[in-house]
Coordinates of C-alpha atoms in Angstrom, one line a residue:
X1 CA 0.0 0.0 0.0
X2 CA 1.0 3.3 -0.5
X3 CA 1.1 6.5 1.9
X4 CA -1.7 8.6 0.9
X5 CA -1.5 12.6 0.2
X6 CA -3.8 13.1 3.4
X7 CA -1.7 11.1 5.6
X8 CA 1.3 13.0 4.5
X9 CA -0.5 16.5 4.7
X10 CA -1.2 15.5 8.1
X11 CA 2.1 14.4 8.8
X12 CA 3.3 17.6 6.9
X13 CA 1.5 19.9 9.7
X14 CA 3.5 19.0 12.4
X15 CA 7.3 19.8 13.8
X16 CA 7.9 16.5 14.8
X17 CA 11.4 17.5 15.3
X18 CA 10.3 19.5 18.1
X19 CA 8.1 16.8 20.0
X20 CA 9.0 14.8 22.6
X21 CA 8.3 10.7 21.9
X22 CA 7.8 8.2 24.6
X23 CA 10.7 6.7 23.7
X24 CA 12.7 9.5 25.3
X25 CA 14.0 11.3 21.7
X26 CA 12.7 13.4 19.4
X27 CA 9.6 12.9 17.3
X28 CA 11.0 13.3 14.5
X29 CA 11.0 9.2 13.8
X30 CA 7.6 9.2 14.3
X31 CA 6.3 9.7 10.5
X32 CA 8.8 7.1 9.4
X33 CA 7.1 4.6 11.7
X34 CA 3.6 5.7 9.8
X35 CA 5.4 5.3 6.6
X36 CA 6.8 2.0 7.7
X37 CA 3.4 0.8 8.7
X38 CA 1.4 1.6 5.7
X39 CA 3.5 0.6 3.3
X40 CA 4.6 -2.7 4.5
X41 CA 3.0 -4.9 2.1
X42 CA 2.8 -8.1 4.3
X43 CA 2.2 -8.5 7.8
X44 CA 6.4 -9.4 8.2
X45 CA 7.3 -6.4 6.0
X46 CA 5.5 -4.6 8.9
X47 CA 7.3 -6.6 12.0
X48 CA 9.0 -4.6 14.4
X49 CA 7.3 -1.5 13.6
X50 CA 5.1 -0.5 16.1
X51 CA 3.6 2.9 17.4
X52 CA 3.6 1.3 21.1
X53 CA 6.7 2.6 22.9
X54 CA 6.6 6.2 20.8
X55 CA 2.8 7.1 20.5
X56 CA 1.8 5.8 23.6
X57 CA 3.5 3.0 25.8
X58 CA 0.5 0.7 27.8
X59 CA -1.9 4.0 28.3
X60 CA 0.7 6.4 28.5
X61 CA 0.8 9.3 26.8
X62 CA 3.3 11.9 25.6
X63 CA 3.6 15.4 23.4
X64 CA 3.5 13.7 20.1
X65 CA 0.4 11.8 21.0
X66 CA -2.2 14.6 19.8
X67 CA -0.9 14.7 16.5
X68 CA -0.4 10.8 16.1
X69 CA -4.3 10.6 16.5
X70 CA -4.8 12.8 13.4
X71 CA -2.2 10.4 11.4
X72 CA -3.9 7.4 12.9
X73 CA -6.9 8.7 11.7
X74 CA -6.2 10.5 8.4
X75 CA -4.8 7.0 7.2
X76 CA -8.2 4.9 8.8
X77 CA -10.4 7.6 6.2
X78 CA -8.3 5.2 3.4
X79 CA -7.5 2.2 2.8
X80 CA -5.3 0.3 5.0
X81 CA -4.1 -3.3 5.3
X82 CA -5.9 -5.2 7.5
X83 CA -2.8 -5.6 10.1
X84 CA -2.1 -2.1 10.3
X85 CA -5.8 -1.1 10.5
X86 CA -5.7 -3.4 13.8
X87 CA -2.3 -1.6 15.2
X88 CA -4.0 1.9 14.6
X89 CA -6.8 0.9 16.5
X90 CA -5.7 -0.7 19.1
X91 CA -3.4 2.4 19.7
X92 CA -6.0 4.3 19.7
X93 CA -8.0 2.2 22.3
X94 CA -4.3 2.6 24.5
X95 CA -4.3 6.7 23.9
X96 CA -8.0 6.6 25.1
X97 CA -7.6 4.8 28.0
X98 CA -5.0 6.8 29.3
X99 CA -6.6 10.2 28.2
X100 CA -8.4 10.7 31.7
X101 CA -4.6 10.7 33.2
X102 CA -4.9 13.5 35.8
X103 CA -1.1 13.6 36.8
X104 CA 0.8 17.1 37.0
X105 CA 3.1 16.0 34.2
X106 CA 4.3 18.4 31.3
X107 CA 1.9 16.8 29.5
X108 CA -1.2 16.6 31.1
X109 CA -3.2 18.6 28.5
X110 CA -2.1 16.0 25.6
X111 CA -5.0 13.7 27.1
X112 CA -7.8 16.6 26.0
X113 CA -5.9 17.2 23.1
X114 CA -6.0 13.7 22.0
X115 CA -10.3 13.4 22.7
X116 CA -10.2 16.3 20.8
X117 CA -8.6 15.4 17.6
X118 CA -10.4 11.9 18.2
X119 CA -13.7 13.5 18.2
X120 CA -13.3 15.1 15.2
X121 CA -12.9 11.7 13.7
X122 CA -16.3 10.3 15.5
X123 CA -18.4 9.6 12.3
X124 CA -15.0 7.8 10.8
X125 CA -14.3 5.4 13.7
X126 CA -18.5 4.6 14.0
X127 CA -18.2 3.3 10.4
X128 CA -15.2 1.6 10.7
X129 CA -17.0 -0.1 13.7
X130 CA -20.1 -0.9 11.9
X131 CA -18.6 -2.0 8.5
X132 CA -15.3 -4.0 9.9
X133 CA -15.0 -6.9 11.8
X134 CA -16.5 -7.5 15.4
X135 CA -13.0 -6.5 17.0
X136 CA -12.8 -3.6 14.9
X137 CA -16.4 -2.8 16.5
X138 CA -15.2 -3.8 20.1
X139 CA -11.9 -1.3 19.3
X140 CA -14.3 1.2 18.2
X141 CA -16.7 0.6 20.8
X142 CA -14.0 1.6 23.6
X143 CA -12.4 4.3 22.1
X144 CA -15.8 5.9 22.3
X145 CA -16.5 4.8 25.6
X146 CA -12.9 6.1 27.0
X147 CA -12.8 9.7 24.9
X148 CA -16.4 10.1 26.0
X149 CA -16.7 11.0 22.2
X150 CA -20.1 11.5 20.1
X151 CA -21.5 13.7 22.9
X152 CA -25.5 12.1 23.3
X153 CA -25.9 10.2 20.6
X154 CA -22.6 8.1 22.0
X155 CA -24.3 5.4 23.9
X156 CA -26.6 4.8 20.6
X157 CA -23.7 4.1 19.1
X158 CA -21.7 2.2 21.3
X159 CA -24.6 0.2 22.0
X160 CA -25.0 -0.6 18.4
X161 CA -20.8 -1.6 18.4
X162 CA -21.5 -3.8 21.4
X163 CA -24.5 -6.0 19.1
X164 CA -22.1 -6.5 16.7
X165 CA -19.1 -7.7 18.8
X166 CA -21.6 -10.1 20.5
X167 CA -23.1 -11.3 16.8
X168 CA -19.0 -12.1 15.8
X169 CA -20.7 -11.3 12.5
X170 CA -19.2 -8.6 9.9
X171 CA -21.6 -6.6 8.0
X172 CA -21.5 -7.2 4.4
X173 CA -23.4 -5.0 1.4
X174 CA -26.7 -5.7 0.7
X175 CA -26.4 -7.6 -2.6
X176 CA -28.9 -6.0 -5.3
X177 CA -30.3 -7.4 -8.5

């Protein structure tokens, strides 16, 4: 697969060179992981690329977090291999559930940033969870849940993720004639 123009404009709009990483350096290795990821054309071209341990480490959460979530989900409005559509998400279920983190820490604000950024992506992740498979509904289904996202019609949704995860069916296009 290739790296598509609005994953690279969105990659484009940050200084990663001036954001910190988990990982204790710079950002500025960050896009090459993206790159890395969605390009790999097989699962092993993709093996030991990972965005735990720069992105987010367990539910821990650093500077270039924020604008990670916008690359995450500027590549999940494409098309993705299936692997790397699994890494993204289950990132972001990681960056969610560590986005109510209410520790003094430089980076405290990175957690609304990140709920933020993922909100803005609401209507993308809710058909990624009702089109994909029944974990890509269960992923979906948390990310909403943790990031509070969707506002009132949330639970409506989440409620409709949770069917589907307990159907362990995917939904398929009504065939027409």
């Amino acid at each position: 697969m290739a790296v598509s123009a609005l994953v690279r404009a969105e990659l484009a709009r940050h200084d990663w060179t001036a954001l910190r990483c988990i990982c204790g350096d710079s950002a500025e290795h960050v896009p090459l992981l993206f790159e890395a990821l969605l390009t790999a054309e097989t699962p092993r071209d993709a093996f030991g690329y990972s965005l735990d341990g720069h992105v987010e480490e367990g539910t821990v959460i650093h500077e270039c977090t924020p604008p990670a979530v916008g690359v995450i989900l500027a590549a999940l409005a494409g098309e993705v291999a299936p692997t790397v559509r699994r890494e993204f998400l289950d990132t972001l279920v990681r960056v969610a559930a560590g986005s109510d983190c209410t520790d003094a820490s430089p980076v405290e604000w990175a957690g609304d940033e990140c709920r933020a950024v993922a909100q803005e992506g609401f209507w993308l992740l809710v058909q990624i969870g009702l089109s994909g498979s029944a974990d890509d509904a269960d992923a979906v289904a948390d990310i909403c849940e943790y990031f509070n996202l969707g506002g009132q019609k949330s639970a409506h949704y989440q409620a409709l993720l949770r069917e589907r995860v307990q159907a362990k069916t995917k939904r398929r296009a009504p065939v027409t004639r």
